[in-house]
Amino acid sequence: MSFPTHRPRRLRQSAAMRRLVAETRIHPADLILPVFVREGISEPVALQSMPGVVQHTRDTLKAAAAEAAGLGVGGIMLFGIPETRDATGTASLDPNGVLNDGIRAVKEEVGESMVVMSDLCLDEFTDHGHCGVLTESGAVDNDATLEIYGRMGVAQAEAGADLVGPSGMMDGQVAVIRQGLDDAGHQDTGILAYAAKYSSAFYGPFREAVDSQLTGDRKTYQMDPANRREALLEVSLDLDEGADMVMVKPAMSYLDILRDVAEASDVPVSAYQISGEYAMIEAAAANGWIDRDAAVMESVLSIRRAGADTVLTYWATELARWIKEGRL
């Protein structure tokens, strides 16, 4: 018998062969595009910390959604940035507020060709930047926040959201939102739960994107990066409360968590390639240290390989175009 007996390299000898035996693929329908819409601007505002990403006007938001839908991107996740904030995030409930109006505009633009999702959280709407209302001592009041979340879910569903995405990591948030949706007749509106969302240093550029008013941190309600088993507890609670999909956030720094969740979950699993993960690749590429396009493709592929059914990534439209062009 000749040596070596096994030659795995035979299946790597050409692009066609590698494509044939690839275990993981990226399809535009697997991708979700996060977008920011800002009230009171007449032109898109470029983000310094996230090259290529902007805060949209209503019109450019519609154009971005139409472009993504035309390329087959599976979904779009909206974040709203209001002109006026207060302690309880009142603008989040305004049917004509920036987020609810943005949902309505995108839904009218893309119809059923793309799943329209909306971030359900108070951090963009509060003048203190926390994801919930505060007690007199400055702590986040979990149960008082839930009452507002329930109303936000209804407002977003009435604006046209197919899926609402509670991201505040309040205990019991999925159950309250589900009950609110059902009571208002929105039984068909789904919940994509940010089930395992960690308190991460990689959120930095996102703070610029939403003009965050936060001082301090969110360590009392977002998960401790040291904990792995706890993620499965959070996911199981959200599933018990009626989550239709669950998410791990961040993605690239938490691939072990993503694998655990994917193996345990009986609903679709998403992962969010967050702002800092995006910014690192863009910055390294801008300095000539890495091949940008190859790194983008590899990073998203790694998230899919770890178990994500869908990936939220700021490169969603660009990746979909590459796929259409046969580059992936």
mmCIF file of C-alpha atoms in Angstrom:
data_model
loop_
_atom_site.group_PDB
_atom_site.id
_atom_site.type_symbol
_atom_site.label_atom_id
_atom_site.label_comp_id
_atom_site.label_asym_id
_atom_site.label_seq_id
_atom_site.Cartn_x
_atom_site.Cartn_y
_atom_site.Cartn_z
ATOM 1 C CA MET A 1 0.000 0.000 0.000
ATOM 2 C CA SER A 2 1.324 3.405 -0.933
ATOM 3 C CA PHE A 3 2.002 6.053 1.686
ATOM 4 C CA PRO A 4 0.224 8.205 2.748
ATOM 5 C CA THR A 5 -2.976 6.154 2.677
ATOM 6 C CA HIS A 6 -5.274 9.149 2.929
ATOM 7 C CA ARG A 7 -4.779 12.280 0.860
ATOM 8 C CA PRO A 8 -7.384 14.894 1.886
ATOM 9 C CA ARG A 9 -5.623 17.368 -0.423
ATOM 10 C CA ARG A 10 -7.276 15.648 -3.391
ATOM 11 C CA LEU A 11 -10.466 17.492 -2.508
ATOM 12 C CA ARG A 12 -8.730 20.892 -2.448
ATOM 13 C CA GLN A 13 -7.116 20.873 -5.876
ATOM 14 C CA SER A 14 -9.380 23.392 -7.638
ATOM 15 C CA ALA A 15 -11.921 26.052 -6.865
ATOM 16 C CA ALA A 16 -14.585 23.842 -8.412
ATOM 17 C CA MET A 17 -13.610 20.906 -6.193
ATOM 18 C CA ARG A 18 -13.504 23.056 -3.049
ATOM 19 C CA ARG A 19 -16.902 24.460 -3.911
ATOM 20 C CA LEU A 20 -18.311 20.971 -4.464
ATOM 21 C CA VAL A 21 -17.276 19.664 -1.042
ATOM 22 C CA ALA A 22 -17.762 22.834 1.019
ATOM 23 C CA GLU A 23 -19.543 22.018 4.273
ATOM 24 C CA THR A 24 -20.771 25.559 4.917
ATOM 25 C CA ARG A 25 -22.147 28.135 2.514
ATOM 26 C CA ILE A 26 -23.405 31.699 2.673
ATOM 27 C CA HIS A 27 -26.608 32.585 0.853
ATOM 28 C CA PRO A 28 -28.114 36.096 0.708
ATOM 29 C CA ALA A 29 -31.212 34.773 2.489
ATOM 30 C CA ASP A 30 -28.991 33.912 5.492
ATOM 31 C CA LEU A 31 -28.049 37.576 5.962
ATOM 32 C CA ILE A 32 -29.736 40.372 7.911
ATOM 33 C CA LEU A 33 -28.736 44.004 7.366
ATOM 34 C CA PRO A 34 -28.694 46.256 10.459
ATOM 35 C CA VAL A 35 -29.509 49.887 9.578
ATOM 36 C CA PHE A 36 -29.791 53.182 11.436
ATOM 37 C CA VAL A 37 -32.378 55.847 10.671
ATOM 38 C CA ARG A 38 -31.973 59.272 12.276
ATOM 39 C CA GLU A 39 -34.592 61.911 12.816
ATOM 40 C CA GLY A 40 -33.936 65.482 11.703
ATOM 41 C CA ILE A 41 -31.232 64.991 9.056
ATOM 42 C CA SER A 42 -31.510 65.787 5.360
ATOM 43 C CA GLU A 43 -28.489 63.777 4.187
ATOM 44 C CA PRO A 44 -26.962 60.497 5.385
ATOM 45 C CA VAL A 45 -24.374 60.916 8.138
ATOM 46 C CA ALA A 46 -21.252 58.792 7.738
ATOM 47 C CA LEU A 47 -19.927 57.036 10.848
ATOM 48 C CA GLN A 48 -16.220 57.585 11.447
ATOM 49 C CA SER A 49 -15.805 54.417 13.483
ATOM 50 C CA MET A 50 -17.684 52.253 10.955
ATOM 51 C CA PRO A 51 -16.447 53.112 7.444
ATOM 52 C CA GLY A 52 -19.167 52.512 4.863
ATOM 53 C CA VAL A 53 -22.034 52.655 7.401
ATOM 54 C CA VAL A 54 -24.308 55.685 7.741
ATOM 55 C CA GLN A 55 -27.186 57.075 9.712
ATOM 56 C CA HIS A 56 -29.963 57.150 7.121
ATOM 57 C CA THR A 57 -32.649 59.622 6.279
ATOM 58 C CA ARG A 58 -36.085 58.173 5.653
ATOM 59 C CA ASP A 59 -35.505 58.239 1.886
ATOM 60 C CA THR A 60 -32.025 56.690 1.942
ATOM 61 C CA LEU A 61 -33.298 54.052 4.365
ATOM 62 C CA LYS A 62 -35.907 53.037 1.808
ATOM 63 C CA ALA A 63 -33.271 52.956 -0.927
ATOM 64 C CA ALA A 64 -30.938 50.782 1.169
ATOM 65 C CA ALA A 65 -33.781 48.392 1.954
ATOM 66 C CA ALA A 66 -34.781 48.166 -1.703
ATOM 67 C CA GLU A 67 -31.192 47.469 -2.755
ATOM 68 C CA ALA A 68 -30.783 44.717 -0.153
ATOM 69 C CA ALA A 69 -34.124 43.160 -1.031
ATOM 70 C CA GLY A 70 -33.241 43.201 -4.727
ATOM 71 C CA LEU A 71 -30.098 41.201 -3.971
ATOM 72 C CA GLY A 72 -32.026 38.631 -1.949
ATOM 73 C CA VAL A 73 -30.904 39.658 1.536
ATOM 74 C CA GLY A 74 -33.122 37.822 3.989
ATOM 75 C CA GLY A 75 -33.915 40.550 6.489
ATOM 76 C CA ILE A 76 -33.305 44.080 7.705
ATOM 77 C CA MET A 77 -33.041 45.197 11.354
ATOM 78 C CA LEU A 78 -33.944 48.825 12.093
ATOM 79 C CA PHE A 79 -32.554 51.057 14.826
ATOM 80 C CA GLY A 80 -34.029 54.521 15.336
ATOM 81 C CA ILE A 81 -32.288 57.667 16.574
ATOM 82 C CA PRO A 82 -34.753 60.328 17.784
ATOM 83 C CA GLU A 83 -34.134 64.062 18.085
ATOM 84 C CA THR A 84 -35.647 64.222 21.577
ATOM 85 C CA ARG A 85 -34.956 61.857 24.447
ATOM 86 C CA ASP A 86 -36.297 61.637 27.973
ATOM 87 C CA ALA A 87 -35.965 59.453 31.052
ATOM 88 C CA THR A 88 -38.549 56.884 29.942
ATOM 89 C CA GLY A 89 -37.914 56.834 26.193
ATOM 90 C CA THR A 90 -41.312 58.277 25.278
ATOM 91 C CA ALA A 91 -40.416 58.625 21.598
ATOM 92 C CA SER A 92 -40.216 54.838 21.301
ATOM 93 C CA LEU A 93 -44.005 54.619 21.590
ATOM 94 C CA ASP A 94 -44.852 57.392 19.139
ATOM 95 C CA PRO A 95 -46.483 55.781 16.064
ATOM 96 C CA ASN A 96 -44.961 58.587 13.990
ATOM 97 C CA GLY A 97 -41.604 58.475 15.773
ATOM 98 C CA VAL A 98 -38.415 57.824 13.847
ATOM 99 C CA LEU A 99 -38.288 54.058 14.403
ATOM 100 C CA ASN A 100 -41.958 53.260 13.876
ATOM 101 C CA ASP A 101 -42.096 55.546 10.853
ATOM 102 C CA GLY A 102 -38.967 53.872 9.506
ATOM 103 C CA ILE A 103 -40.520 50.427 9.922
ATOM 104 C CA ARG A 104 -43.600 51.586 8.042
ATOM 105 C CA ALA A 105 -41.525 53.136 5.243
ATOM 106 C CA VAL A 106 -39.384 50.014 4.778
ATOM 107 C CA LYS A 107 -42.388 47.699 4.873
ATOM 108 C CA GLU A 108 -44.100 49.782 2.198
ATOM 109 C CA GLU A 109 -40.909 49.702 0.122
ATOM 110 C CA VAL A 110 -40.054 45.994 0.258
ATOM 111 C CA GLY A 111 -43.418 44.368 1.009
ATOM 112 C CA GLU A 112 -43.017 40.646 1.587
ATOM 113 C CA SER A 113 -39.713 40.356 -0.292
ATOM 114 C CA MET A 114 -37.699 40.826 2.895
ATOM 115 C CA VAL A 115 -38.350 40.230 6.590
ATOM 116 C CA VAL A 116 -38.613 43.598 8.359
ATOM 117 C CA MET A 117 -37.260 43.527 11.915
ATOM 118 C CA SER A 118 -37.031 46.205 14.570
ATOM 119 C CA ASP A 119 -34.835 46.635 17.608
ATOM 120 C CA LEU A 120 -37.011 46.734 20.721
ATOM 121 C CA CYS A 121 -35.045 48.551 23.387
ATOM 122 C CA LEU A 122 -35.011 51.902 25.144
ATOM 123 C CA ASP A 123 -31.318 52.761 24.988
ATOM 124 C CA GLU A 124 -31.629 54.867 21.828
ATOM 125 C CA PHE A 125 -34.614 56.740 23.287
ATOM 126 C CA THR A 126 -33.551 57.527 26.857
ATOM 127 C CA ASP A 127 -31.579 60.579 27.915
ATOM 128 C CA HIS A 128 -29.438 58.381 30.184
ATOM 129 C CA GLY A 129 -28.700 55.743 27.541
ATOM 130 C CA HIS A 130 -29.736 52.693 29.534
ATOM 131 C CA CYS A 131 -31.959 49.976 28.119
ATOM 132 C CA GLY A 132 -34.642 50.557 30.734
ATOM 133 C CA VAL A 133 -36.130 53.142 33.061
ATOM 134 C CA LEU A 134 -34.209 53.972 36.200
ATOM 135 C CA THR A 135 -35.070 53.921 39.874
ATOM 136 C CA GLU A 136 -34.334 56.925 42.083
ATOM 137 C CA SER A 137 -31.010 55.324 42.986
ATOM 138 C CA GLY A 138 -30.040 55.017 39.302
ATOM 139 C CA ALA A 139 -30.523 51.261 38.932
ATOM 140 C CA VAL A 140 -32.417 49.847 35.949
ATOM 141 C CA ASP A 141 -35.950 48.922 37.025
ATOM 142 C CA ASN A 142 -36.570 45.584 35.330
ATOM 143 C CA ASP A 143 -40.333 45.305 35.823
ATOM 144 C CA ALA A 144 -41.168 48.942 35.084
ATOM 145 C CA THR A 145 -39.191 48.569 31.874
ATOM 146 C CA LEU A 146 -41.171 45.474 30.887
ATOM 147 C CA GLU A 147 -44.394 47.451 30.824
ATOM 148 C CA ILE A 148 -42.911 49.834 28.264
ATOM 149 C CA TYR A 149 -41.441 46.974 26.235
ATOM 150 C CA GLY A 150 -44.886 45.419 25.924
ATOM 151 C CA ARG A 151 -46.248 48.648 24.489
ATOM 152 C CA MET A 152 -43.245 49.078 22.196
ATOM 153 C CA GLY A 153 -43.843 45.646 20.723
ATOM 154 C CA VAL A 154 -47.411 46.549 19.836
ATOM 155 C CA ALA A 155 -46.341 49.900 18.330
ATOM 156 C CA GLN A 156 -43.713 48.216 16.158
ATOM 157 C CA ALA A 157 -46.106 45.486 15.053
ATOM 158 C CA GLU A 158 -48.707 48.068 14.106
ATOM 159 C CA ALA A 159 -46.048 49.889 12.072
ATOM 160 C CA GLY A 160 -45.483 46.673 10.113
ATOM 161 C CA ALA A 161 -42.601 44.803 11.769
ATOM 162 C CA ASP A 162 -42.565 41.094 10.945
ATOM 163 C CA LEU A 163 -40.237 40.369 13.858
ATOM 164 C CA VAL A 164 -39.482 42.467 16.923
ATOM 165 C CA GLY A 165 -36.061 42.099 18.514
ATOM 166 C CA PRO A 166 -36.011 42.688 22.274
ATOM 167 C CA SER A 167 -32.379 43.448 23.056
ATOM 168 C CA GLY A 168 -32.491 44.947 26.553
ATOM 169 C CA MET A 169 -31.821 41.707 28.470
ATOM 170 C CA MET A 170 -34.587 42.397 30.985
ATOM 171 C CA ASP A 171 -35.770 39.274 32.798
ATOM 172 C CA GLY A 172 -39.165 38.215 31.447
ATOM 173 C CA GLN A 173 -39.107 40.518 28.419
ATOM 174 C CA VAL A 174 -40.144 37.914 25.857
ATOM 175 C CA ALA A 175 -43.185 36.806 27.852
ATOM 176 C CA VAL A 176 -44.437 40.354 28.357
ATOM 177 C CA ILE A 177 -43.944 41.282 24.701
ATOM 178 C CA ARG A 178 -45.606 38.077 23.519
ATOM 179 C CA GLN A 179 -48.592 38.714 25.752
ATOM 180 C CA GLY A 180 -48.843 42.305 24.572
ATOM 181 C CA LEU A 181 -48.713 41.312 20.924
ATOM 182 C CA ASP A 182 -51.315 38.590 21.359
ATOM 183 C CA ASP A 183 -53.676 40.809 23.321
ATOM 184 C CA ALA A 184 -53.471 43.437 20.564
ATOM 185 C CA GLY A 185 -54.265 40.911 17.840
ATOM 186 C CA HIS A 186 -50.710 40.560 16.527
ATOM 187 C CA GLN A 187 -50.397 36.802 16.976
ATOM 188 C CA ASP A 188 -48.485 36.539 13.694
ATOM 189 C CA THR A 189 -45.756 38.999 14.691
ATOM 190 C CA GLY A 190 -42.680 37.039 15.731
ATOM 191 C CA ILE A 191 -40.019 37.641 18.357
ATOM 192 C CA LEU A 192 -36.300 37.390 17.622
ATOM 193 C CA ALA A 193 -34.953 37.362 21.168
ATOM 194 C CA TYR A 194 -31.496 38.712 21.914
ATOM 195 C CA ALA A 195 -31.221 35.757 24.252
ATOM 196 C CA ALA A 196 -27.481 35.641 24.984
ATOM 197 C CA LYS A 197 -26.287 39.238 24.768
ATOM 198 C CA TYR A 198 -22.988 39.912 26.476
ATOM 199 C CA SER A 199 -21.630 43.099 28.028
ATOM 200 C CA SER A 200 -18.896 43.548 25.450
ATOM 201 C CA ALA A 201 -16.122 46.035 24.773
ATOM 202 C CA PHE A 202 -16.800 45.549 21.056
ATOM 203 C CA TYR A 203 -19.981 47.667 21.094
ATOM 204 C CA GLY A 204 -17.958 50.879 20.994
ATOM 205 C CA PRO A 205 -18.672 52.011 17.412
ATOM 206 C CA PHE A 206 -22.381 51.254 17.856
ATOM 207 C CA ARG A 207 -22.480 53.979 20.510
ATOM 208 C CA GLU A 208 -21.552 56.482 17.810
ATOM 209 C CA ALA A 209 -24.072 54.952 15.413
ATOM 210 C CA VAL A 210 -27.015 55.556 17.774
ATOM 211 C CA ASP A 211 -25.611 58.717 19.395
ATOM 212 C CA SER A 212 -25.688 56.917 22.732
ATOM 213 C CA GLN A 213 -26.144 59.018 25.888
ATOM 214 C CA LEU A 214 -24.799 56.259 28.122
ATOM 215 C CA THR A 215 -22.325 56.864 30.899
ATOM 216 C CA GLY A 216 -21.142 53.864 32.839
ATOM 217 C CA ASP A 217 -21.941 50.356 31.645
ATOM 218 C CA ARG A 218 -24.677 47.735 31.326
ATOM 219 C CA LYS A 219 -23.041 44.977 33.344
ATOM 220 C CA THR A 220 -26.009 44.548 35.693
ATOM 221 C CA TYR A 221 -28.252 43.306 32.887
ATOM 222 C CA GLN A 222 -26.112 42.196 29.950
ATOM 223 C CA MET A 223 -24.236 38.923 30.409
ATOM 224 C CA ASP A 224 -20.765 38.542 31.896
ATOM 225 C CA PRO A 225 -18.244 37.542 29.172
ATOM 226 C CA ALA A 226 -16.794 34.998 31.616
ATOM 227 C CA ASN A 227 -19.957 32.887 31.611
ATOM 228 C CA ARG A 228 -20.780 30.112 29.161
ATOM 229 C CA ARG A 229 -23.403 27.879 30.805
ATOM 230 C CA GLU A 230 -25.504 30.900 31.691
ATOM 231 C CA ALA A 231 -26.159 31.494 28.000
ATOM 232 C CA LEU A 232 -28.079 28.239 27.786
ATOM 233 C CA LEU A 233 -30.173 29.287 30.777
ATOM 234 C CA GLU A 234 -31.018 32.612 29.114
ATOM 235 C CA VAL A 235 -31.921 30.867 25.857
ATOM 236 C CA SER A 236 -34.100 28.286 27.594
ATOM 237 C CA LEU A 237 -35.988 31.010 29.454
ATOM 238 C CA ASP A 238 -36.662 32.920 26.239
ATOM 239 C CA LEU A 239 -37.838 29.768 24.506
ATOM 240 C CA ASP A 240 -40.168 28.985 27.406
ATOM 241 C CA GLU A 241 -41.549 32.510 27.121
ATOM 242 C CA GLY A 242 -42.338 32.122 23.418
ATOM 243 C CA ALA A 243 -39.330 33.303 21.417
ATOM 244 C CA ASP A 244 -39.605 32.348 17.741
ATOM 245 C CA MET A 245 -35.880 32.836 17.120
ATOM 246 C CA VAL A 246 -32.908 33.430 19.417
ATOM 247 C CA MET A 247 -29.724 35.429 18.995
ATOM 248 C CA VAL A 248 -26.157 35.379 20.284
ATOM 249 C CA LYS A 249 -24.449 38.785 20.419
ATOM 250 C CA PRO A 250 -21.574 39.451 19.760
ATOM 251 C CA ALA A 251 -20.739 36.761 17.230
ATOM 252 C CA MET A 252 -17.045 36.400 16.416
ATOM 253 C CA SER A 253 -15.789 36.613 20.003
ATOM 254 C CA TYR A 254 -18.486 34.199 21.185
ATOM 255 C CA LEU A 255 -18.397 31.374 18.655
ATOM 256 C CA ASP A 256 -18.257 28.819 21.470
ATOM 257 C CA ILE A 257 -21.502 30.228 22.859
ATOM 258 C CA LEU A 258 -23.035 30.211 19.402
ATOM 259 C CA ARG A 259 -22.157 26.530 18.957
ATOM 260 C CA ASP A 260 -23.673 25.659 22.343
ATOM 261 C CA VAL A 261 -26.880 27.548 21.543
ATOM 262 C CA ALA A 262 -27.165 26.068 18.051
ATOM 263 C CA GLU A 263 -26.874 22.544 19.452
ATOM 264 C CA ALA A 264 -29.487 23.201 22.148
ATOM 265 C CA SER A 265 -32.056 25.319 20.315
ATOM 266 C CA ASP A 266 -35.029 23.940 18.432
ATOM 267 C CA VAL A 267 -35.745 27.319 16.818
ATOM 268 C CA PRO A 268 -33.609 29.258 14.305
ATOM 269 C CA VAL A 269 -30.449 30.828 15.742
ATOM 270 C CA SER A 270 -29.054 34.207 14.720
ATOM 271 C CA ALA A 271 -25.735 35.824 15.561
ATOM 272 C CA TYR A 272 -24.881 39.519 15.350
ATOM 273 C CA GLN A 273 -21.496 40.479 13.915
ATOM 274 C CA ILE A 274 -21.339 43.702 15.861
ATOM 275 C CA SER A 275 -19.854 47.123 15.226
ATOM 276 C CA GLY A 276 -16.480 46.516 16.830
ATOM 277 C CA GLU A 277 -16.001 43.269 14.934
ATOM 278 C CA TYR A 278 -16.822 45.125 11.718
ATOM 279 C CA ALA A 279 -14.570 48.056 12.589
ATOM 280 C CA MET A 280 -11.537 45.883 13.356
ATOM 281 C CA ILE A 281 -11.599 44.291 9.922
ATOM 282 C CA GLU A 282 -12.175 47.602 8.156
ATOM 283 C CA ALA A 283 -9.354 49.271 10.108
ATOM 284 C CA ALA A 284 -6.878 46.458 9.484
ATOM 285 C CA ALA A 285 -7.763 46.433 5.795
ATOM 286 C CA ALA A 286 -7.419 50.222 5.524
ATOM 287 C CA ASN A 287 -3.872 49.867 6.873
ATOM 288 C CA GLY A 288 -3.050 47.178 4.328
ATOM 289 C CA TRP A 289 -2.591 44.522 6.990
ATOM 290 C CA ILE A 290 -5.204 42.073 5.698
ATOM 291 C CA ASP A 291 -7.113 41.315 2.513
ATOM 292 C CA ARG A 292 -10.413 43.057 3.254
ATOM 293 C CA ASP A 293 -12.758 41.047 1.035
ATOM 294 C CA ALA A 294 -11.265 37.696 2.019
ATOM 295 C CA ALA A 295 -11.447 38.612 5.698
ATOM 296 C CA VAL A 296 -15.068 39.728 5.389
ATOM 297 C CA MET A 297 -16.071 36.468 3.721
ATOM 298 C CA GLU A 298 -14.089 34.326 6.180
ATOM 299 C CA SER A 299 -15.493 36.110 9.219
ATOM 300 C CA VAL A 300 -19.113 35.626 8.186
ATOM 301 C CA LEU A 301 -18.424 32.054 7.100
ATOM 302 C CA SER A 302 -17.011 31.321 10.566
ATOM 303 C CA ILE A 303 -20.250 32.502 12.171
ATOM 304 C CA ARG A 304 -22.320 30.302 9.883
ATOM 305 C CA ARG A 305 -19.956 27.354 10.494
ATOM 306 C CA ALA A 306 -20.336 27.752 14.252
ATOM 307 C CA GLY A 307 -24.074 27.244 13.890
ATOM 308 C CA ALA A 308 -25.833 30.494 13.015
ATOM 309 C CA ASP A 309 -28.780 30.036 10.678
ATOM 310 C CA THR A 310 -28.775 33.772 10.006
ATOM 311 C CA VAL A 311 -26.128 36.453 10.507
ATOM 312 C CA LEU A 312 -26.686 40.128 11.203
ATOM 313 C CA THR A 313 -23.825 41.895 9.492
ATOM 314 C CA TYR A 314 -23.211 45.384 8.151
ATOM 315 C CA TRP A 315 -21.737 43.712 5.075
ATOM 316 C CA ALA A 316 -25.007 41.924 4.203
ATOM 317 C CA THR A 317 -25.719 43.837 1.000
ATOM 318 C CA GLU A 318 -22.113 43.732 -0.151
ATOM 319 C CA LEU A 319 -21.864 40.003 0.503
ATOM 320 C CA ALA A 320 -25.125 39.382 -1.348
ATOM 321 C CA ARG A 321 -23.728 41.240 -4.339
ATOM 322 C CA TRP A 322 -20.549 39.147 -4.256
ATOM 323 C CA ILE A 323 -22.637 35.982 -4.165
ATOM 324 C CA LYS A 324 -24.680 37.162 -7.129
ATOM 325 C CA GLU A 325 -21.457 37.865 -8.998
ATOM 326 C CA GLY A 326 -20.172 34.355 -8.262
ATOM 327 C CA ARG A 327 -17.391 35.405 -5.904
ATOM 328 C CA LEU A 328 -18.698 33.158 -3.133
#
